[in-house]
Coordinates of C-alpha atoms in Angstrom, one line a residue:
M1 CA -176.0 -68.4 -93.8
H2 CA -176.4 -70.3 -97.1
L3 CA -177.3 -73.9 -96.7
P4 CA -176.0 -76.6 -99.0
R5 CA -178.6 -77.5 -101.6
P6 CA -178.9 -79.4 -104.9
L7 CA -178.0 -77.3 -107.9
R8 CA -181.0 -76.4 -110.0
T9 CA -180.9 -76.4 -113.8
A10 CA -183.5 -74.1 -115.4
A11 CA -184.5 -70.6 -116.0
A12 CA -185.6 -67.2 -114.8
P13 CA -188.5 -66.4 -112.4
A14 CA -191.6 -67.5 -114.1
L15 CA -194.7 -65.3 -114.0
L16 CA -193.3 -61.8 -113.8
T17 CA -191.1 -61.1 -116.8
A18 CA -188.3 -58.7 -117.3
T19 CA -190.6 -56.3 -119.0
A20 CA -193.6 -56.5 -116.7
L21 CA -193.4 -52.9 -115.4
L22 CA -197.1 -52.2 -114.8
A23 CA -198.9 -52.5 -111.5
L24 CA -201.7 -55.0 -111.2
T25 CA -204.9 -53.3 -112.2
A26 CA -208.4 -54.1 -113.5
C27 CA -208.5 -57.5 -111.9
G28 CA -212.2 -57.8 -112.4
S29 CA -215.0 -58.5 -110.0
S30 CA -214.9 -61.1 -107.2
E31 CA -216.1 -64.5 -108.3
A32 CA -216.5 -67.1 -105.6
D33 CA -216.4 -69.9 -108.0
S34 CA -213.3 -68.5 -109.8
G35 CA -213.4 -70.9 -112.4
S36 CA -216.6 -72.1 -113.8
G37 CA -216.3 -71.4 -117.5
A38 CA -218.2 -72.8 -120.5
G39 CA -218.7 -76.5 -120.4
G40 CA -217.5 -76.8 -116.8
T41 CA -213.9 -75.7 -117.7
V42 CA -212.1 -74.2 -114.7
E43 CA -210.8 -70.7 -115.3
I44 CA -207.6 -69.8 -113.6
R45 CA -207.0 -66.0 -113.3
I46 CA -203.4 -65.0 -114.0
P47 CA -202.0 -61.5 -114.6
D48 CA -201.3 -60.8 -118.3
P49 CA -197.6 -61.7 -118.8
G50 CA -196.7 -58.9 -121.1
N51 CA -194.1 -59.3 -123.9
S52 CA -191.5 -61.7 -122.4
G53 CA -191.2 -64.9 -120.4
V54 CA -192.6 -68.4 -120.4
L55 CA -196.2 -67.3 -119.9
A56 CA -196.0 -64.8 -122.7
L57 CA -194.9 -67.5 -125.1
G58 CA -197.4 -69.9 -123.6
K59 CA -200.1 -67.3 -124.3
K60 CA -199.0 -66.7 -127.8
D61 CA -198.6 -70.3 -129.0
G62 CA -201.5 -71.7 -126.9
S63 CA -199.2 -74.2 -125.2
L64 CA -200.3 -73.1 -121.7
D65 CA -204.0 -73.6 -122.3
K66 CA -203.2 -77.0 -124.0
A67 CA -201.3 -78.1 -120.9
L68 CA -204.1 -76.9 -118.5
A69 CA -206.8 -78.5 -120.7
K70 CA -205.5 -81.9 -119.5
A71 CA -206.6 -80.8 -116.0
G72 CA -209.9 -79.3 -117.3
A73 CA -208.8 -75.7 -117.1
K74 CA -207.9 -72.6 -119.1
V75 CA -206.4 -69.3 -118.4
R76 CA -208.3 -66.0 -118.0
W77 CA -205.7 -63.2 -118.3
T78 CA -206.6 -60.4 -116.1
G79 CA -204.8 -57.1 -115.2
S80 CA -201.0 -56.8 -115.7
A81 CA -198.1 -58.4 -114.0
G82 CA -196.5 -56.1 -111.5
P83 CA -195.5 -55.8 -107.8
F84 CA -196.5 -58.6 -105.5
A85 CA -198.2 -56.5 -102.8
P86 CA -201.2 -55.5 -104.9
A87 CA -201.4 -59.0 -106.4
A88 CA -201.6 -60.4 -102.9
Q89 CA -204.4 -58.1 -102.1
A90 CA -206.2 -59.2 -105.3
M91 CA -205.8 -62.8 -104.3
N92 CA -207.1 -62.0 -100.8
A93 CA -210.1 -60.3 -102.4
D94 CA -210.8 -63.3 -104.7
Q95 CA -210.0 -61.3 -107.8
L96 CA -206.9 -63.3 -108.9
D97 CA -205.7 -66.9 -108.6
I98 CA -202.0 -66.8 -109.4
A99 CA -199.2 -64.3 -108.8
T100 CA -195.4 -64.2 -108.5
G101 CA -193.3 -62.3 -105.9
S102 CA -190.1 -62.5 -104.0
I103 CA -189.9 -64.2 -100.6
T104 CA -189.1 -60.7 -99.2
S105 CA -192.3 -59.1 -100.5
G106 CA -194.1 -62.3 -99.7
I107 CA -193.1 -62.1 -96.0
T108 CA -194.5 -58.6 -95.7
S109 CA -197.7 -59.7 -97.4
L110 CA -197.9 -62.8 -95.1
A111 CA -197.7 -60.5 -92.1
Q112 CA -201.2 -59.4 -93.0
R113 CA -204.0 -62.0 -93.2
P114 CA -203.0 -63.9 -96.3
G115 CA -205.5 -65.7 -98.6
F116 CA -202.8 -67.3 -100.6
K117 CA -200.0 -69.9 -100.4
F118 CA -196.7 -70.3 -102.2
F119 CA -196.2 -73.4 -104.2
T120 CA -193.0 -73.1 -106.2
A121 CA -189.5 -71.7 -105.6
V122 CA -186.9 -70.2 -108.0
D123 CA -183.4 -69.9 -106.5
P124 CA -182.2 -66.3 -105.7
D125 CA -181.0 -64.4 -108.7
A126 CA -177.3 -64.1 -108.0
A127 CA -176.6 -62.1 -111.1
G128 CA -179.7 -60.0 -111.8
E129 CA -180.3 -58.2 -108.5
G130 CA -178.1 -56.0 -106.4
I131 CA -177.2 -52.4 -105.6
L132 CA -177.1 -50.3 -108.8
V133 CA -175.0 -47.3 -109.1
K134 CA -174.1 -44.9 -112.0
N135 CA -170.8 -45.3 -113.7
G136 CA -168.4 -42.7 -112.4
S137 CA -170.4 -42.2 -109.2
G138 CA -167.4 -42.7 -107.0
I139 CA -169.2 -45.6 -105.2
G140 CA -166.9 -48.5 -105.5
S141 CA -168.1 -50.7 -102.6
V142 CA -171.0 -51.1 -100.2
A143 CA -169.0 -49.1 -97.6
D144 CA -169.2 -46.1 -99.9
L145 CA -173.0 -46.0 -99.5
V146 CA -172.5 -44.5 -96.0
G147 CA -174.1 -41.1 -95.9
R148 CA -175.8 -41.6 -99.3
K149 CA -179.4 -42.0 -100.4
V150 CA -180.5 -45.4 -101.8
A151 CA -183.9 -46.0 -103.4
V152 CA -185.7 -49.1 -102.2
N153 CA -189.2 -50.5 -102.4
Q154 CA -190.4 -50.7 -98.8
G155 CA -190.6 -54.2 -97.4
G156 CA -189.7 -55.8 -100.6
T157 CA -186.6 -56.9 -102.6
G158 CA -184.9 -53.5 -102.6
E159 CA -185.1 -52.9 -98.9
Y160 CA -183.9 -56.5 -98.2
L161 CA -181.0 -56.2 -100.6
L162 CA -179.8 -53.0 -99.1
L163 CA -180.2 -54.1 -95.5
K164 CA -178.5 -57.5 -96.3
A165 CA -175.6 -55.7 -98.0
L166 CA -175.1 -53.3 -95.1
A167 CA -175.3 -56.1 -92.6
K168 CA -172.7 -58.2 -94.4
A169 CA -170.4 -55.2 -94.6
G170 CA -170.9 -54.5 -90.9
I171 CA -172.5 -51.1 -91.5
P172 CA -175.4 -50.0 -89.3
A173 CA -178.5 -49.6 -91.3
D174 CA -179.1 -46.0 -90.1
K175 CA -175.8 -44.9 -91.8
V176 CA -177.5 -45.0 -95.1
K177 CA -180.7 -43.1 -96.1
R178 CA -183.4 -45.3 -97.4
V179 CA -185.7 -43.6 -100.0
Y180 CA -188.9 -45.5 -100.3
L181 CA -190.2 -45.5 -103.9
R182 CA -192.3 -47.7 -106.1
P183 CA -190.0 -49.6 -108.5
D184 CA -191.8 -48.3 -111.6
Q185 CA -191.2 -44.7 -110.4
T186 CA -187.6 -45.1 -109.5
A187 CA -185.7 -45.0 -112.8
A188 CA -186.4 -41.3 -113.4
V189 CA -185.3 -40.4 -109.9
F190 CA -182.2 -42.5 -110.1
N191 CA -181.2 -41.1 -113.5
A192 CA -181.9 -37.6 -112.3
G193 CA -179.3 -38.1 -109.6
K194 CA -181.9 -37.6 -106.8
V195 CA -180.7 -40.8 -105.2
D196 CA -177.1 -42.2 -105.2
A197 CA -178.0 -45.9 -105.7
W198 CA -180.9 -48.2 -106.3
A199 CA -181.4 -51.6 -104.7
V200 CA -183.2 -53.4 -107.5
W201 CA -183.8 -56.7 -109.4
A202 CA -183.6 -57.7 -113.0
T203 CA -187.0 -56.5 -114.0
Y204 CA -185.7 -52.9 -113.7
A205 CA -182.0 -53.4 -113.7
V206 CA -181.7 -54.8 -117.2
A207 CA -182.6 -51.5 -118.9
E208 CA -180.2 -49.5 -116.7
I209 CA -177.3 -51.8 -117.1
G210 CA -178.1 -52.2 -120.8
S211 CA -177.9 -48.4 -121.2
G212 CA -174.2 -48.6 -120.4
K213 CA -174.5 -46.0 -117.7
A214 CA -174.9 -48.1 -114.6
H215 CA -173.7 -51.3 -112.9
F216 CA -174.0 -53.3 -109.8
V217 CA -171.6 -52.3 -107.0
A218 CA -172.7 -55.5 -105.4
D219 CA -174.9 -58.2 -107.0
G220 CA -177.0 -60.9 -105.3
A221 CA -174.0 -63.3 -105.0
A222 CA -171.8 -60.7 -103.3
I223 CA -174.7 -59.7 -101.0
G224 CA -175.4 -63.3 -100.1
S225 CA -179.1 -62.9 -101.1
D226 CA -181.7 -65.5 -100.1
N227 CA -184.3 -63.6 -102.2
Y228 CA -186.2 -66.5 -103.9
S229 CA -188.9 -65.9 -106.5
L230 CA -192.1 -67.7 -105.5
N231 CA -195.3 -68.5 -107.3
A232 CA -198.4 -68.0 -105.1
V233 CA -201.9 -69.4 -105.5
R234 CA -205.1 -68.2 -103.9
T235 CA -205.8 -70.6 -101.1
G236 CA -209.4 -71.3 -102.1
F237 CA -208.4 -72.1 -105.6
A238 CA -205.8 -74.6 -104.5
E239 CA -208.3 -76.3 -102.2
Q240 CA -210.9 -76.5 -105.0
H241 CA -208.6 -77.3 -108.0
P242 CA -205.3 -78.9 -106.8
G243 CA -204.9 -80.7 -110.1
V244 CA -205.0 -77.4 -112.0
V245 CA -202.3 -76.0 -109.7
K246 CA -200.1 -79.1 -110.3
A247 CA -200.6 -78.8 -114.1
L248 CA -199.5 -75.2 -114.0
Y249 CA -196.4 -76.1 -112.0
R250 CA -195.4 -78.8 -114.5
Y251 CA -195.8 -76.3 -117.3
L252 CA -193.7 -73.6 -115.6
H253 CA -191.0 -76.1 -114.6
D254 CA -190.6 -77.5 -118.1
A255 CA -190.9 -74.2 -119.9
S256 CA -188.3 -72.5 -117.6
A257 CA -185.8 -75.3 -118.4
K258 CA -186.3 -74.5 -122.1
E259 CA -186.1 -70.8 -121.5
K260 CA -182.6 -71.2 -119.9
Q261 CA -181.4 -73.1 -123.0
D262 CA -182.8 -70.5 -125.5
P263 CA -183.5 -67.2 -123.6
A264 CA -183.9 -65.1 -126.8
A265 CA -187.0 -67.2 -127.8
Y266 CA -188.8 -65.9 -124.7
L267 CA -188.0 -62.2 -125.3
N268 CA -190.1 -59.8 -127.4
V269 CA -192.8 -62.5 -127.8
F270 CA -195.5 -60.2 -129.2
T271 CA -193.4 -57.2 -130.5
D272 CA -189.8 -56.3 -130.8
V273 CA -190.4 -52.5 -130.8
G274 CA -191.8 -50.1 -128.3
P275 CA -191.5 -49.8 -124.5
T276 CA -192.1 -53.4 -123.8
A277 CA -189.4 -54.6 -126.1
V278 CA -185.9 -55.6 -124.9
T279 CA -183.4 -54.5 -127.5
G280 CA -179.7 -53.8 -128.0
K281 CA -177.4 -54.2 -125.0
A282 CA -180.3 -54.7 -122.7
K283 CA -181.2 -57.9 -124.6
E284 CA -177.7 -59.2 -124.1
V285 CA -177.9 -58.4 -120.4
Q286 CA -181.3 -60.1 -120.0
T287 CA -180.1 -63.2 -121.9
A288 CA -177.1 -63.5 -119.7
F289 CA -179.2 -63.2 -116.5
T290 CA -181.6 -65.8 -117.7
R291 CA -178.9 -68.3 -118.5
K292 CA -177.6 -68.0 -115.0
G293 CA -181.1 -68.1 -113.5
G294 CA -182.8 -70.8 -111.4
T295 CA -185.5 -73.4 -112.0
V296 CA -189.2 -73.2 -111.1
D297 CA -189.2 -76.1 -108.6
P298 CA -191.1 -77.5 -105.7
I299 CA -190.4 -75.9 -102.3
G300 CA -188.0 -78.2 -100.4
P301 CA -186.8 -78.3 -96.8
E302 CA -183.6 -76.5 -97.6
D303 CA -185.6 -73.7 -99.2
I304 CA -187.9 -73.4 -96.2
E305 CA -184.8 -73.0 -93.9
R306 CA -183.6 -70.1 -96.0
F307 CA -187.1 -68.6 -96.1
E308 CA -187.1 -68.7 -92.3
D309 CA -183.7 -67.0 -92.3
V310 CA -185.1 -64.1 -94.3
A311 CA -188.2 -63.9 -92.0
G312 CA -185.8 -63.7 -89.0
F313 CA -183.7 -61.1 -90.7
Y314 CA -186.7 -58.9 -91.4
A315 CA -187.8 -59.1 -87.8
E316 CA -184.3 -58.2 -86.6
Q317 CA -184.2 -55.2 -89.0
K318 CA -187.7 -54.1 -87.8
V319 CA -189.1 -54.5 -91.3
T320 CA -191.8 -56.7 -89.7
P321 CA -192.9 -56.3 -86.1
D322 CA -192.4 -60.1 -85.5
K323 CA -191.0 -63.1 -87.3
V324 CA -193.5 -64.2 -89.9
D325 CA -194.3 -67.9 -90.0
V326 CA -193.6 -68.6 -93.6
A327 CA -193.9 -72.4 -93.4
A328 CA -197.6 -72.1 -92.5
S329 CA -198.3 -70.6 -96.0
L330 CA -196.5 -73.1 -98.2
L331 CA -197.9 -75.9 -100.4
D332 CA -196.1 -79.2 -101.2
I333 CA -196.8 -79.2 -104.9
E334 CA -195.7 -82.9 -105.2
K335 CA -198.5 -84.0 -102.8
L336 CA -201.3 -82.3 -104.7
K337 CA -203.4 -84.6 -106.8

């Protein structure tokens, strides 16, 4: 059930951009002090943002380091932005300080022994996530998925969207075949017709919809998705440097508001050609999704209730063995000093 909440006013999920397709790699060696740079400057390790999004622009124009300098910090870009699960493992291993993921992938990571906490929330992407099908597939509704194969990322956004869509339509989950694939490996399988649909989010959906060959048979709004995007911080870093975390939040909040107003300025930040560039119809699709996106905001009581709903749903669907206590791994960014 969706709870009433204040309307938010800014832009798309912050750290992972629409073109961040690579898994997190090469995070570097563990550093217990994670942040003692030259002259006592605190270094905060963040996955490289790629070619689009607020962090990409912040990296290019220096505005992020300028904002963090007020808190005595600077960014050390490390690895590449990608799926949350490996990023969570990197934070647990003290190889990364900040990462972004969905509440769905977050819950499965929290089911382990997390060394991180979530400190911001972006409202579910009603327009940019959903069940993707090929044009002319004969699949006109969620009910048409019965007996079909749907690609999902196990325990993450894709599996959640599919299960949520089926539950809303009153269809038993075992009536649809889940094909577990990594998101960055799924496009080729989907386009080869080896699966009938793909439960996916904007990072990967934009190119498929932009090609003119696919569309959502049900988007996040139709599904009733509670799939928030969250920013996570390594627990030890937050304890040692709360002011830096708060400065990062303020930057993301303000920049995401600007991104919503002018999405095109945050696309193709470093290059407008090659595999990381968003061009043609895909650029129009991404711009439209961003304009409809949510704000990078503090996590409020109404958000926590919806997080708990997702955790309960995951337990009911046997994605997790028990209901995960999400509230235990949240930070109130407004109380940090």
